[in-house]
Structure formats: structure tokens, C-alpha cells
Coordinates of C-alpha atoms in Angstrom, one line a residue:
Chain A
M1 CA 0.0 0.0 0.0
T2 CA 1.1 3.6 -0.5
Q3 CA 2.7 4.4 2.8
A4 CA 4.3 7.6 1.5
L5 CA 6.5 9.8 3.5
P6 CA 5.3 13.3 4.4
H7 CA 7.3 14.9 1.7
D8 CA 5.7 12.8 -1.0
L9 CA 2.6 14.8 -1.3
G10 CA 2.2 14.3 -5.0
P11 CA 3.4 16.5 -7.8
A12 CA 0.6 19.0 -7.4
A13 CA 1.4 19.8 -3.8
A14 CA 5.2 19.7 -3.8
E15 CA 6.4 21.3 -7.0
P16 CA 5.4 25.0 -6.6
I17 CA 6.8 25.2 -3.1
R18 CA 10.1 23.6 -4.1
A19 CA 10.4 26.0 -6.9
E20 CA 9.9 29.1 -4.9
R21 CA 11.9 28.2 -1.8
G22 CA 14.7 26.1 -3.3
E23 CA 14.7 23.6 -0.6
S24 CA 12.8 20.4 -0.1
L25 CA 9.4 20.4 1.6
L26 CA 10.5 17.7 4.0
R27 CA 13.3 19.9 5.3
R28 CA 11.0 22.9 5.6
R29 CA 8.5 20.9 7.5
L30 CA 11.2 19.4 9.8
S31 CA 12.6 22.8 10.7
A32 CA 9.1 24.1 11.3
Y33 CA 8.4 21.1 13.5
F34 CA 11.4 21.8 15.8
D35 CA 10.4 25.5 16.2
T36 CA 8.8 24.9 19.6
P37 CA 10.6 23.4 22.7
L38 CA 7.7 21.2 23.6
A39 CA 7.7 19.5 20.2
F40 CA 11.4 18.9 20.7
V41 CA 10.8 17.3 24.1
G42 CA 8.0 15.2 22.7
A43 CA 10.1 13.9 19.8
G44 CA 13.1 13.3 22.1
L45 CA 11.1 11.3 24.6
L46 CA 9.5 9.3 21.8
V47 CA 12.8 8.4 20.3
L48 CA 14.2 7.5 23.7
L49 CA 11.2 5.2 24.5
L50 CA 11.5 3.6 21.1
V51 CA 15.2 3.0 21.6
V52 CA 14.8 1.5 25.1
A53 CA 11.9 -0.6 23.9
I54 CA 13.7 -2.1 21.0
A55 CA 16.9 -2.5 23.0
A56 CA 15.2 -4.0 26.0
P57 CA 16.7 -7.5 25.8
W58 CA 20.2 -6.0 25.9
I59 CA 19.8 -3.2 28.4
A60 CA 17.4 -4.7 30.9
P61 CA 19.1 -5.7 34.2
Q62 CA 17.5 -9.2 34.0
N63 CA 15.3 -11.2 31.6
P64 CA 12.0 -11.0 33.5
Y65 CA 10.7 -14.1 31.6
D66 CA 13.6 -16.3 32.3
L67 CA 12.5 -18.2 35.4
A68 CA 16.1 -19.2 36.2
Q69 CA 17.0 -15.6 36.8
L70 CA 14.1 -14.9 39.2
D71 CA 14.4 -15.5 42.9
I72 CA 11.1 -15.8 44.7
M73 CA 12.8 -14.7 47.9
D74 CA 13.2 -11.3 46.3
G75 CA 9.4 -11.0 45.8
R76 CA 7.7 -7.7 46.5
L77 CA 10.9 -5.8 47.4
A78 CA 10.4 -2.0 47.6
P79 CA 12.3 0.2 45.1
G80 CA 15.9 0.6 45.9
E81 CA 16.2 -2.6 48.0
K82 CA 19.1 -5.0 47.2
A83 CA 18.7 -8.5 45.9
A84 CA 20.0 -11.5 47.7
A85 CA 22.5 -11.8 44.8
G86 CA 23.7 -8.3 45.4
F87 CA 22.3 -6.0 42.7
T88 CA 19.8 -3.2 43.4
Y89 CA 16.1 -3.3 42.2
Y90 CA 15.7 0.4 41.5
L91 CA 11.9 0.1 40.9
G92 CA 11.3 -2.8 43.2
T93 CA 10.1 -6.3 42.4
D94 CA 6.7 -8.0 41.8
E95 CA 5.3 -11.0 43.6
Q96 CA 7.6 -13.4 41.8
G97 CA 10.7 -11.5 42.5
R98 CA 10.8 -10.0 39.0
D99 CA 12.7 -6.7 38.6
M100 CA 10.1 -4.1 37.7
L101 CA 12.5 -2.0 35.7
S102 CA 13.2 -5.0 33.4
A103 CA 9.5 -5.9 33.3
I104 CA 8.6 -2.3 32.3
L105 CA 11.2 -2.2 29.5
Y106 CA 9.8 -5.5 28.1
G107 CA 6.2 -4.3 28.7
L108 CA 6.9 -1.1 26.8
R109 CA 8.1 -3.1 23.9
I110 CA 4.9 -5.0 23.7
S111 CA 2.7 -1.9 24.3
L112 CA 4.4 0.1 21.6
F113 CA 4.4 -2.8 19.2
V114 CA 0.7 -3.4 19.6
G115 CA 0.0 0.3 19.2
V116 CA 2.1 0.9 16.2
V117 CA 1.2 -2.2 14.3
S118 CA -2.5 -1.9 14.9
T119 CA -2.4 1.7 13.8
L120 CA -0.5 0.9 10.6
F121 CA -3.0 -1.8 9.6
A122 CA -6.1 0.3 10.6
C123 CA -4.8 3.3 8.8
T124 CA -4.0 1.4 5.6
I125 CA -7.3 -0.4 5.5
G126 CA -9.4 2.6 6.7
A127 CA -7.8 5.0 4.3
S128 CA -8.1 2.7 1.3
I129 CA -11.8 2.1 2.0
G130 CA -12.4 5.8 2.7
V131 CA -10.7 7.1 -0.4
A132 CA -12.2 4.4 -2.6
A133 CA -15.7 5.3 -1.2
A134 CA -15.2 9.0 -1.8
Y135 CA -14.1 8.4 -5.4
A136 CA -16.9 6.0 -6.2
G137 CA -19.6 8.3 -4.7
G138 CA -23.2 7.4 -4.9
K139 CA -24.7 4.3 -3.2
V140 CA -21.3 2.7 -2.4
E141 CA -20.2 5.9 -0.6
S142 CA -23.4 6.3 1.4
F143 CA -23.4 2.6 2.4
V144 CA -19.8 2.7 3.6
M145 CA -20.4 5.9 5.5
R146 CA -23.5 4.5 7.2
V147 CA -21.4 1.6 8.4
V148 CA -18.7 4.0 9.7
D149 CA -21.3 6.2 11.4
L150 CA -22.9 3.1 13.0
Q151 CA -19.6 1.8 14.3
L152 CA -18.5 5.1 15.6
S153 CA -21.7 5.5 17.5
F154 CA -20.6 2.6 19.8
P155 CA -17.7 3.2 22.1
A156 CA -14.4 1.5 20.9
I157 CA -13.8 -0.1 24.3
L158 CA -17.1 -1.9 24.2
I159 CA -16.6 -3.4 20.7
A160 CA -13.0 -4.4 21.5
L161 CA -14.2 -5.9 24.8
V162 CA -16.8 -8.1 23.1
L163 CA -14.5 -9.3 20.4
L164 CA -11.8 -10.3 22.8
A165 CA -14.3 -11.8 25.2
V166 CA -15.2 -14.1 22.3
W167 CA -11.7 -14.7 20.9
G168 CA -9.7 -15.0 24.1
R169 CA -6.3 -13.5 24.9
G170 CA -3.4 -13.0 22.5
I171 CA -1.3 -10.3 21.0
D172 CA -2.5 -11.0 17.5
K173 CA -6.1 -11.0 18.6
V174 CA -5.7 -7.6 20.4
I175 CA -4.2 -6.2 17.3
I176 CA -7.0 -7.4 15.1
A177 CA -9.6 -6.1 17.6
L178 CA -7.8 -2.7 17.6
V179 CA -7.8 -2.6 13.8
I180 CA -11.5 -3.3 13.7
V181 CA -12.4 -0.6 16.2
Q182 CA -10.1 2.0 14.6
W183 CA -10.4 1.7 10.8
A184 CA -13.6 3.8 10.8
Y185 CA -11.8 6.9 12.1
Y186 CA -9.4 6.8 9.1
A187 CA -12.1 6.1 6.6
R188 CA -14.0 9.2 7.8
T189 CA -10.9 11.4 7.9
V190 CA -9.7 10.4 4.4
R191 CA -13.2 10.7 2.9
G192 CA -13.4 14.3 4.3
S193 CA -10.3 15.4 2.5
A194 CA -10.9 13.2 -0.6
L195 CA -14.3 14.9 -1.1
V196 CA -12.5 18.2 -1.5
E197 CA -9.6 16.8 -3.6
R198 CA -11.7 14.8 -6.0
G199 CA -13.1 18.0 -7.5
R200 CA -9.6 19.4 -8.2
E201 CA -8.2 19.9 -11.7
Y202 CA -5.4 17.3 -11.4
I203 CA -8.0 14.6 -10.8
E204 CA -9.9 15.8 -13.8
A205 CA -6.7 15.8 -15.8
A206 CA -5.9 12.2 -14.7
R207 CA -9.4 11.2 -15.8
C208 CA -8.9 12.9 -19.2
L209 CA -5.7 10.8 -19.6
A210 CA -8.0 7.8 -19.2
L211 CA -5.8 6.4 -16.3
P212 CA -7.2 3.3 -14.6
R213 CA -9.5 4.1 -11.7
S214 CA -7.3 2.3 -9.1
R215 CA -4.3 4.4 -10.3
I216 CA -6.2 7.6 -9.9
V217 CA -7.5 6.7 -6.5
F218 CA -4.2 5.3 -5.0
R219 CA -1.6 7.3 -6.8
H220 CA -3.2 10.7 -7.2
L221 CA -6.1 11.0 -4.7
L222 CA -4.7 9.2 -1.7
P223 CA -1.3 10.9 -1.5
N224 CA -3.0 14.3 -1.4
C225 CA -5.2 13.2 1.5
L226 CA -2.2 12.2 3.6
P227 CA -1.4 15.2 5.8
P228 CA -4.6 15.0 8.0
L229 CA -4.3 11.3 8.0
I230 CA -0.7 11.4 9.4
V231 CA -1.9 13.7 12.3
V232 CA -4.9 11.4 13.1
A233 CA -2.7 8.3 12.9
T234 CA -0.1 9.8 15.3
V235 CA -2.6 10.6 18.0
Q236 CA -4.4 7.2 17.4
V237 CA -1.2 5.4 18.2
A238 CA -1.5 6.9 21.7
H239 CA -5.2 5.9 21.8
A240 CA -4.4 2.4 20.7
I241 CA -1.8 2.0 23.4
A242 CA -4.2 3.3 26.1
L243 CA -7.0 1.0 24.8
E244 CA -4.7 -2.0 24.8
A245 CA -3.6 -1.2 28.3
T246 CA -7.3 -0.9 29.4
L247 CA -8.2 -4.2 27.8
S248 CA -5.2 -6.0 29.3
F249 CA -6.2 -4.5 32.7
L250 CA -9.7 -5.9 32.3
G251 CA -8.1 -9.3 31.7
V252 CA -9.1 -9.7 28.0
G253 CA -5.9 -8.3 26.4
V254 CA -2.4 -9.7 26.0
P255 CA -1.6 -13.2 27.5
V256 CA 0.1 -13.4 30.9
T257 CA 3.2 -14.8 29.2
E258 CA 3.7 -11.6 27.3
P259 CA 2.6 -8.8 29.6
S260 CA 2.2 -5.3 28.3
L261 CA 2.3 -2.3 30.6
G262 CA -1.5 -2.6 31.1
L263 CA -1.1 -6.2 32.4
L264 CA 1.7 -5.2 34.7
I265 CA -0.6 -2.6 36.2
K266 CA -3.3 -5.2 36.6
N267 CA -0.8 -7.5 38.4
G268 CA 0.0 -4.7 40.8
Y269 CA -3.6 -3.9 41.4
D270 CA -3.9 -6.8 43.9
Y271 CA -1.1 -5.4 46.0
L272 CA -2.1 -1.7 45.9
L273 CA -4.3 -1.9 49.0
S274 CA -1.5 -3.3 51.1
G275 CA 0.6 -0.2 50.2
K276 CA 2.9 -2.0 47.7
Y277 CA 2.4 0.9 45.2
W278 CA 5.4 0.4 42.9
I279 CA 4.1 -2.7 41.1
S280 CA 1.2 -0.7 39.6
T281 CA 2.6 2.8 39.7
Y282 CA 5.8 2.6 37.6
P283 CA 4.4 0.7 34.6
G284 CA 1.6 3.4 34.7
V285 CA 4.2 6.2 34.7
A286 CA 5.9 4.6 31.7
L287 CA 2.5 4.4 29.9
V288 CA 1.7 8.0 30.7
I289 CA 5.1 9.2 29.4
A290 CA 4.6 7.3 26.2
I291 CA 1.1 8.6 25.6
V292 CA 2.1 12.2 26.5
A293 CA 5.1 12.1 24.2
I294 CA 3.0 10.8 21.3
N295 CA 0.4 13.5 21.9
L296 CA 3.0 16.3 21.9
V297 CA 4.4 15.1 18.6
G298 CA 0.9 14.7 17.1
D299 CA -0.1 18.2 18.3
R300 CA 2.9 19.8 16.6
L301 CA 2.4 17.8 13.4
R302 CA -1.1 19.1 13.3
D303 CA 0.2 22.6 13.2
V304 CA 3.1 21.9 10.8
L305 CA 1.0 19.9 8.3
N306 CA -1.9 22.3 8.2
P307 CA -1.7 23.8 4.7
R308 CA -3.4 27.0 5.8
L309 CA -0.6 27.7 8.3
S310 CA 2.4 26.5 6.3
R311 CA 1.8 28.4 3.0
Chain B
M1 CA -42.0 14.2 9.6
L2 CA -44.1 11.0 10.0
V3 CA -42.3 9.4 7.0
Y4 CA -38.9 10.4 8.6
F5 CA -40.0 9.0 11.9
I6 CA -41.0 5.6 10.4
R7 CA -37.8 5.4 8.4
R8 CA -35.7 6.1 11.4
L9 CA -37.7 3.6 13.5
G10 CA -37.2 1.0 10.9
Q11 CA -33.4 1.7 10.8
A12 CA -33.2 1.5 14.6
A13 CA -35.0 -1.8 14.7
L14 CA -32.7 -3.1 11.9
V15 CA -29.6 -2.1 13.9
V16 CA -30.9 -3.9 17.0
A17 CA -31.6 -7.0 14.9
V18 CA -28.3 -7.1 13.2
M19 CA -26.3 -6.4 16.4
G20 CA -28.4 -9.1 18.1
A21 CA -27.5 -11.7 15.5
I22 CA -23.8 -10.7 15.5
V23 CA -23.6 -10.8 19.3
F24 CA -25.4 -14.1 19.6
V25 CA -23.4 -15.9 16.9
S26 CA -20.0 -14.7 18.0
I27 CA -20.6 -15.4 21.7
Y28 CA -22.2 -18.8 21.1
M29 CA -19.4 -20.0 18.9
V30 CA -16.7 -20.0 21.5
G31 CA -15.7 -22.3 24.2
N32 CA -17.9 -24.8 25.9
P33 CA -19.5 -23.5 29.1
V34 CA -20.3 -27.1 30.2
D35 CA -16.6 -27.6 30.8
V36 CA -16.7 -24.7 33.2
L37 CA -19.9 -25.6 35.0
A38 CA -19.7 -29.3 35.3
N39 CA -18.0 -31.1 38.1
P40 CA -14.4 -31.9 36.9
N41 CA -15.2 -35.6 37.7
A42 CA -18.4 -35.6 35.7
D43 CA -18.7 -38.3 33.0
A44 CA -20.0 -37.8 29.5
K45 CA -23.5 -38.7 30.5
E46 CA -23.7 -36.0 33.1
M47 CA -22.1 -33.4 30.7
A48 CA -24.7 -34.2 28.1
E49 CA -27.4 -33.9 30.7
I50 CA -26.2 -30.4 31.7
A51 CA -25.9 -29.4 28.0
G52 CA -29.4 -30.6 27.4
R53 CA -30.8 -28.7 30.4
L54 CA -29.1 -25.5 29.1
G55 CA -30.2 -26.1 25.5
L56 CA -26.6 -26.3 24.3
D57 CA -27.0 -29.6 22.5
K58 CA -29.3 -28.1 19.8
P59 CA -27.9 -26.8 16.5
L60 CA -26.8 -23.2 16.4
H61 CA -29.7 -22.0 14.2
E62 CA -32.3 -23.6 16.5
Q63 CA -30.6 -22.0 19.5
F64 CA -30.7 -18.7 17.7
A65 CA -34.4 -19.0 16.8
L66 CA -35.2 -19.8 20.4
F67 CA -33.1 -16.9 21.5
V68 CA -35.0 -14.5 19.2
W69 CA -38.4 -15.8 20.1
N70 CA -37.5 -15.5 23.8
A71 CA -35.9 -12.1 23.4
L72 CA -39.1 -10.8 21.8
H73 CA -40.9 -11.9 25.0
G74 CA -38.3 -10.2 27.2
D75 CA -36.5 -13.3 28.1
L76 CA -32.7 -13.2 27.3
G77 CA -31.9 -16.6 28.8
R78 CA -30.9 -17.8 32.3
S79 CA -27.5 -17.3 33.8
F80 CA -25.6 -20.6 33.8
V81 CA -23.9 -19.6 37.1
F82 CA -26.7 -18.0 39.1
N83 CA -29.5 -19.9 37.5
E84 CA -31.6 -16.8 37.3
P85 CA -33.0 -14.9 34.3
A86 CA -30.0 -12.9 32.8
L87 CA -32.1 -9.8 32.3
K88 CA -33.2 -9.8 35.9
L89 CA -29.5 -9.9 37.1
I90 CA -28.7 -7.1 34.7
I91 CA -31.6 -5.0 35.9
Q92 CA -30.7 -5.6 39.5
R93 CA -27.3 -4.2 38.9
M94 CA -28.5 -1.3 36.7
P95 CA -29.4 1.2 39.4
A96 CA -25.8 1.2 40.7
T97 CA -24.4 1.8 37.2
L98 CA -26.9 4.5 36.4
E99 CA -26.2 6.2 39.7
L100 CA -22.5 6.1 39.0
A101 CA -23.0 7.5 35.4
F102 CA -25.3 10.3 36.6
A103 CA -23.0 11.2 39.4
A104 CA -20.1 11.3 36.9
L105 CA -22.2 13.4 34.5
I106 CA -22.8 16.0 37.2
V107 CA -19.2 16.0 38.3
S108 CA -18.0 16.5 34.7
V109 CA -20.3 19.5 34.3
L110 CA -19.3 21.0 37.6
I111 CA -15.6 20.7 36.7
G112 CA -15.9 21.3 33.0
I113 CA -18.0 24.4 32.7
P114 CA -16.2 26.7 35.1
L115 CA -12.8 25.6 33.9
G116 CA -13.9 25.8 30.2
M117 CA -15.3 29.3 30.7
L118 CA -12.2 30.5 32.5
A119 CA -10.1 29.2 29.6
G120 CA -12.4 30.7 27.1
L121 CA -12.3 34.2 28.8
W122 CA -8.6 34.3 29.1
P123 CA -7.3 31.9 26.4
H124 CA -3.7 33.1 26.3
S125 CA -3.2 33.4 30.1
V126 CA -1.2 30.9 32.1
W127 CA -4.5 29.6 33.5
G128 CA -6.1 29.2 30.1
R129 CA -3.2 27.2 28.7
G130 CA -2.9 25.2 31.9
I131 CA -6.5 24.2 31.7
M132 CA -6.2 23.2 28.1
T133 CA -3.2 21.1 28.8
G134 CA -5.1 19.4 31.6
S135 CA -7.9 18.7 29.2
I136 CA -5.6 17.1 26.7
L137 CA -4.3 14.9 29.6
G138 CA -7.8 14.0 30.6
F139 CA -8.5 12.9 27.1
S140 CA -5.4 10.8 26.6
L141 CA -4.3 9.4 29.9
P142 CA -5.5 5.8 30.7
N143 CA -8.5 6.3 32.9
F144 CA -8.1 3.1 34.9
W145 CA -4.6 4.0 36.0
I146 CA -5.8 7.4 37.2
G147 CA -8.4 5.5 39.2
L148 CA -5.7 3.3 40.7
M149 CA -3.6 6.4 41.7
L150 CA -6.6 8.0 43.3
I151 CA -7.2 4.8 45.4
L152 CA -3.5 4.9 46.3
L153 CA -3.7 8.5 47.4
F154 CA -7.1 8.8 49.1
A155 CA -7.7 5.3 50.3
V156 CA -4.3 3.8 51.0
Q157 CA -2.1 6.8 52.0
L158 CA -4.6 9.4 53.4
R159 CA -7.4 6.9 54.4
W160 CA -10.0 9.6 53.7
L161 CA -12.2 7.5 51.4
P162 CA -13.0 3.8 50.9
S163 CA -11.2 2.0 48.1
G164 CA -14.2 0.2 46.6
G165 CA -17.6 -1.2 46.9
R166 CA -20.9 0.7 47.0
G167 CA -21.4 1.2 50.7
E168 CA -24.7 1.5 52.5
T169 CA -27.8 1.8 50.4
V170 CA -31.4 2.9 51.2
T171 CA -34.4 1.7 49.2
V172 CA -36.4 4.4 47.4
L173 CA -39.4 3.2 45.4
G174 CA -38.0 -0.3 45.5
V175 CA -34.7 0.7 44.1
P176 CA -31.6 0.6 46.3
V177 CA -29.7 3.9 46.0
S178 CA -26.5 4.9 47.8
F179 CA -26.4 8.7 47.2
L180 CA -28.7 9.4 50.2
T181 CA -26.4 7.9 52.8
V182 CA -23.1 9.4 53.9
D183 CA -21.4 6.1 53.6
G184 CA -22.8 5.6 50.1
L185 CA -21.7 9.1 49.0
R186 CA -18.2 8.4 50.3
H187 CA -18.1 5.3 48.1
L188 CA -19.3 7.2 45.1
V189 CA -16.8 10.1 45.2
L190 CA -13.7 8.4 43.7
P191 CA -15.4 6.3 41.0
A192 CA -17.7 9.2 39.9
F193 CA -14.7 11.5 39.7
T194 CA -12.6 9.0 37.7
L195 CA -15.4 8.3 35.3
A196 CA -16.1 12.0 34.9
L197 CA -12.5 13.0 34.0
Y198 CA -12.8 12.1 30.3
K199 CA -16.2 13.8 29.9
A200 CA -14.9 16.8 31.8
A201 CA -12.1 17.2 29.3
L202 CA -14.7 17.2 26.6
V203 CA -16.9 19.8 28.4
I204 CA -13.9 22.0 28.9
R205 CA -13.3 22.1 25.2
L206 CA -16.9 22.8 24.3
A207 CA -17.3 25.4 27.0
R208 CA -14.0 27.1 26.0
A209 CA -15.0 27.2 22.3
G210 CA -18.5 28.4 23.1
T211 CA -17.3 31.1 25.5
R212 CA -14.8 32.5 23.0
E213 CA -17.4 32.6 20.3
A214 CA -20.1 34.1 22.5
M215 CA -18.0 36.9 23.9
L216 CA -17.7 38.3 20.3
Q217 CA -21.5 38.3 19.7
D218 CA -23.6 41.4 19.5
Y219 CA -25.8 40.4 22.5
V220 CA -22.7 40.4 24.8
R221 CA -21.7 43.8 23.4
F222 CA -25.2 45.1 23.8
A223 CA -25.4 43.8 27.4
R224 CA -22.1 45.6 28.1
A225 CA -23.4 48.8 26.5
K226 CA -26.5 48.5 28.8
G227 CA -24.1 48.6 31.7
L228 CA -24.6 45.1 33.0
S229 CA -21.9 43.9 35.3
P230 CA -19.4 41.5 33.7
S231 CA -20.3 38.7 36.2
R232 CA -24.0 39.0 35.2
I233 CA -23.1 38.9 31.5
I234 CA -20.9 35.8 31.9
L235 CA -23.0 33.9 34.4
V236 CA -26.4 34.6 32.8
H237 CA -26.1 35.4 29.1
V238 CA -22.9 33.6 28.1
L239 CA -23.6 30.5 30.3
K240 CA -27.1 30.0 28.9
N241 CA -25.9 30.1 25.3
I242 CA -23.0 27.7 25.7
M243 CA -25.2 25.2 27.5
I244 CA -27.0 24.3 24.3
P245 CA -24.2 22.4 22.5
I246 CA -22.9 21.0 25.9
T247 CA -26.3 19.5 26.7
T248 CA -26.6 17.9 23.3
V249 CA -23.2 16.3 23.5
L250 CA -23.6 15.1 27.0
G251 CA -26.9 13.5 26.1
L252 CA -25.2 11.7 23.3
E253 CA -22.2 10.7 25.5
F254 CA -24.3 9.3 28.3
G255 CA -24.5 5.9 26.6
G256 CA -20.7 6.0 26.3
M257 CA -20.4 6.6 30.0
I258 CA -22.5 3.6 30.8
A259 CA -20.2 1.5 28.6
F260 CA -17.0 3.0 30.0
A261 CA -18.3 2.3 33.5
V262 CA -17.2 -1.2 32.9
V263 CA -13.6 -0.1 33.4
T264 CA -14.4 2.2 36.4
E265 CA -16.5 -0.4 38.1
T266 CA -13.7 -3.0 37.8
V267 CA -11.1 -0.6 39.3
F268 CA -13.3 0.3 42.2
A269 CA -15.0 -3.1 42.6
Y270 CA -18.3 -1.3 42.2
P271 CA -21.2 -3.7 42.0
G272 CA -22.8 -2.5 38.7
M273 CA -23.6 -4.0 35.3
G274 CA -20.1 -3.5 34.0
K275 CA -18.5 -5.5 36.9
L276 CA -21.1 -8.2 36.2
L277 CA -20.1 -8.2 32.5
I278 CA -16.4 -8.6 33.3
D279 CA -17.0 -11.4 35.9
S280 CA -19.3 -13.1 33.4
I281 CA -16.7 -13.0 30.6
G282 CA -14.3 -14.7 33.0
R283 CA -16.9 -17.4 33.8
L284 CA -18.1 -17.9 30.2
D285 CA -21.6 -17.0 31.4
R286 CA -23.0 -16.4 27.9
P287 CA -26.6 -15.4 28.7
I288 CA -25.4 -12.5 30.9
I289 CA -22.9 -11.3 28.2
V290 CA -25.6 -11.4 25.6
A291 CA -28.2 -9.7 27.8
Y292 CA -25.7 -6.9 28.8
L293 CA -24.8 -6.3 25.2
M294 CA -28.4 -6.3 24.0
M295 CA -29.2 -3.9 26.8
V296 CA -26.4 -1.5 25.8
V297 CA -27.3 -1.8 22.0
V298 CA -30.9 -0.8 22.8
V299 CA -29.8 2.1 25.0
F300 CA -27.5 3.4 22.3
V301 CA -30.0 3.0 19.5
V302 CA -32.7 4.7 21.6
I303 CA -30.4 7.7 22.4
N304 CA -29.4 8.1 18.8
F305 CA -33.0 7.8 17.6
V306 CA -34.2 10.4 20.0
V307 CA -31.4 12.8 19.1
D308 CA -32.0 12.3 15.4
L309 CA -35.7 13.1 15.9
I310 CA -35.0 16.2 17.9
Y311 CA -32.6 17.4 15.2
A312 CA -35.1 16.7 12.5
A313 CA -37.8 18.6 14.5
L314 CA -35.5 21.6 15.0
D315 CA -33.8 21.6 11.5
P316 CA -36.0 21.0 8.5
R317 CA -33.0 20.5 6.3
V318 CA -32.2 17.2 7.9
R319 CA -35.6 15.6 7.2
L320 CA -35.8 17.1 3.7
S321 CA -32.4 15.8 2.6
E322 CA -33.4 12.3 4.0
Q323 CA -36.5 12.3 1.8
G324 CA -34.6 13.5 -1.2
S325 CA -32.1 10.7 -1.1

């Protein structure tokens, strides 16, 4: 599918700007992005989280899923306490003596993976359906948009909960459920901009050249609908991560063998009332940092990619 | 208007029917509840006897026909675990959930409107920006974790409020309610606040946008020219006008609140419909899951139907464009 980069906005959008400024649109957008300090912080945090999530197996103090490395005698140690073997648990341990810092790094990996992958699929599927519906018009369009309206009138959490209650736990199942509840946002967003774009002259020109319909839709129409889509997709990654955490907290999300941040929080829930706060709190802090960072980036992208502001 | 009414009613009925079929088929295709319910030492004959008693040995389409027939008579099956009508169990838990949702609605308005108006009156001040940042956080932070942190702070550390449950109830007109007792209110504070946060963030945005727009209107300028005090202009004239969109949106969002109460009720061990749903999912108690979902589908369809009708009554363009298509 056309997962074009932001600078690939199609010939109609990119050429005139390049001609008058003499530098690429991507560079212009990038320098505009880093104009505000908050956007810089957001991007920095996000890169940091991605790096530690990807590098978790190499930088985590222990492998939290290797039972040979766990010592049940170290169970429920408070942050900063020393292990029997001598090293310090900076964020404490859970009931099985698992180092929370390591568990969080591994959990972050799973949470980000689920959020990003489900968003990529939902975005691709939803955008294709939305742009095709907008180009087709008529009965096809009104049918697709009825389905979108109907689905969006039900809360995402409820639909995902039902699907997972039926399918059972699993990372693949969570991803599919998140795709099903999210595609409609993208379909609606893309249709909105495609309705404007389909009346433009370059589409008419493409039609006059008798290009095949699929080519017009995916090579001409879709790339020009991308900027709002990128903004929605960025913020939706944060929503997907929060939704996955909620589902895992409710016990219908990821399996216990591959705990995401949400499942770590659920595990700590049982110990919260006895004052062992760290098992729930720190995974939650990691979750909050990830969500805030993504929102900061998305917020700035909204300003940068808004054509009314950038031209 | 009558044609529009009938068309919308037909659509609403169709949605309920389609959702019912989807819910039934998907729920009844998974797992075998007999395995959960039967004694682990039960032999095949006992298992078949249990399946027969629950109607699980019939083919799926017969089960579905029976389900539809019974549903039309207000019978959504009996809980496998409690051996009571599923609908009755749901309805027993409903007052608790409705009470929570209403309390959250009130809290979200009480938080959202004053903060939103402040942010709308001074959008570029530190306060205005701070409030908007808070609203973004309210939208995006995982609600259940905020609930946990509130428990940690107010129930575990400070010991001001209970950590969960519903507390003491009194019966009013045959319905147990907890907001009339001090103990019940104490139990309601944290869950209602948690559930309200997301909606409060929404109300802040609506109130802010509405206030900014209203302050530029002629009637505000006229009121100023008449010499009315600023507090009277804001608290009477502006407030009344921004309440229109807020009321509409909150009406639409009420169904979402009932659905999202599933999460809040789980965090605070609050005995409402949502907690029953989560417990039933764990126990594969299908009739309760189906009854809960059908209940929520009906609530949503009714809310959307009523809102559509009100819009059509207020705005002739809506019903005319419907007839034209």
C-alpha cells in the first residue's frame, strides 16, 4: 500500500513550493516542527522510548521471563532494595521477584508494538476504504459511511471488549480487535479530504488521460489526502496503546506470558491496597510518558502539516 | 415528519436485529460452558445432561431461533452460574451503574463548565493554557490508571475515602440507592470523579470554544453597553448560550459513559452492570454477556434515535435531505 513519506505529497502539492523556496518540503516541515521546545521534548522522549523498547533485551538488568533468573525470595521488594544476589532493584520487584525495571522495558516493547502495528493496519485499511468510497460516490459511498457512522456511535472499548471476550487473549487478537475498532476513524478522515480533492483539476486531468481508476485513487487522490491522516494516525497510536492497556487491565488483552504495561498494572492492582504501590505505579508512569510524548508530537504535526498555516 | 419517523424507527429496529445476530453468533461459537460448569469428575452422560438442560445440544440456528423468540418476549436466557434470568440480574445491577453514570455526568459538568469558561475568557493566560493542557491529559491518559492512583492516594495513603464497593444503600421506590447515605456518598466520590474525567475534558473544550465565540457576539456587546456587570453577562447570558451544545453532546455521550463504567467499576470493585459483565466473561456465562450487550445496544439505539428526531424537528434541512435521497 502507499505508505508515502510526508514529503511525498504528489506533484501538485510539492512542486510549486520547491520551486519558490529552493529547498525540499521535508526539510522545511522538519525545521518548522522543531520550532517549539515542547515539540522537541516530545520527539526526544518518543525516540528515547523507542530505543529502550527495541533494545530492552540488551539493556534490561535481567530477563523477566527467564525463570532461572528470578528469585522468589526477592518477591515484593520495595524500590531501591538490594537483591540476595547483590544488585539493586531500582523500581522494586513484583510478587515473583521480577525486577520491575526490566518488566517495564519488556512491557513497553509489547505496548508500543501493539499500538504501532494496529495503527498501521487500521490506517491502511481505513484510508483505502475511505478514499475508494469517496471516489466511487453514490450508493457505495453512502453505504460505507453508514457503516462508519454506525460503528463510531458505539464506544471503541465496548466493541473491543466483546471481540476479545469471544476470541480469548493473544497479541494477534488484540491487534485485530484494535484494527476493527479503529479503521472507521481513518475512513472518515480520508473521505473528508478526498471529497475536496476529487473535484480538483489534477484529478480531472488524470481522468482525461484515461488512467485506470485504481491508479487515480491510490496514486493521485490518496497521497493528497495524507497530511490530515498522518496527524490522526499519530494521535491514534496513543489511543491504541491506552486502549490495549485498558483491555489488558480488564483481563481480556495480552496473555500473561507476554505482559504489556497494562497487564503489569493489573498484576500490581492486587497489592495496591496493602501499600505496595510500585508494582502498579511505575508501569503506569511509563505508559503515561509514552502517551504524552506521542500526543506532543501529534499536536505539533497538526500545526506543521496544516496547509493553511504553512503556506 | 411522519415518514422520517417511520424510516428512522425501521433503521433503529434493523440495527438492533443485526447487532443481536452478531452478538449471539459470536458469543455462542466460542468455548464450551459445560466444561466450566460441570464437576471436573463428571462423566460424558452428566455433561450431556447439563448441556441438554441449558439447551446447548441443539444446532446453532435452533438456539438462535429460540433466542430471538424468547428475546421478543423479554427473556434473554438464564445465567448458567446464578440460574436466574439474565435480564433480571442485569436490571438488579442497573441502578448502581446509572447512579454512577449520573454522578459522573454531574461532576463532569461541575468541573468542565467553570474551567472551560475560564479558559475561554482568558485563552492566552497561564490559566487558560494550563486548563487546556489538563484537558488534553484528561482525554489521553489511561483512565483506569488514574483511578488506581486515586485509590492509592485517598484510600491507602490518606485513608479519607473507601477504596471500593458501593457502601450503605437505602431503598427508594423499591430501588436501592446509595447517594442518600453518607457512607454511600463516600463510596461514590472516587469512581464518579474517575469516570467524569474524560467527559470533563470534553466539556472544557466545548465550554471554551463556546465562550470564545459568545464573547464576540452582539448580544454580549449590547449587554455591556447597557451597563450590566461582567459577572452577570458571563453567568447569565454567556452561560445560557454555551449550555445548548454541551447539553446535546452530554446527552449523546451518556451511553458511552454507561459503557465505559465497565472499566471504572472494575477498578473500584463497584457492583454495577459492568463488573457483572467482566465477571461473566471470565466465567463464560454467555446469557449474561448477551443480555448486557443487547441492553447496551438498545440504550444506544434509543439515544441516537431520540437525538435524530430532535434534530429533525429543529432543523427542516435534515428531514428534507433524507426524503430526497
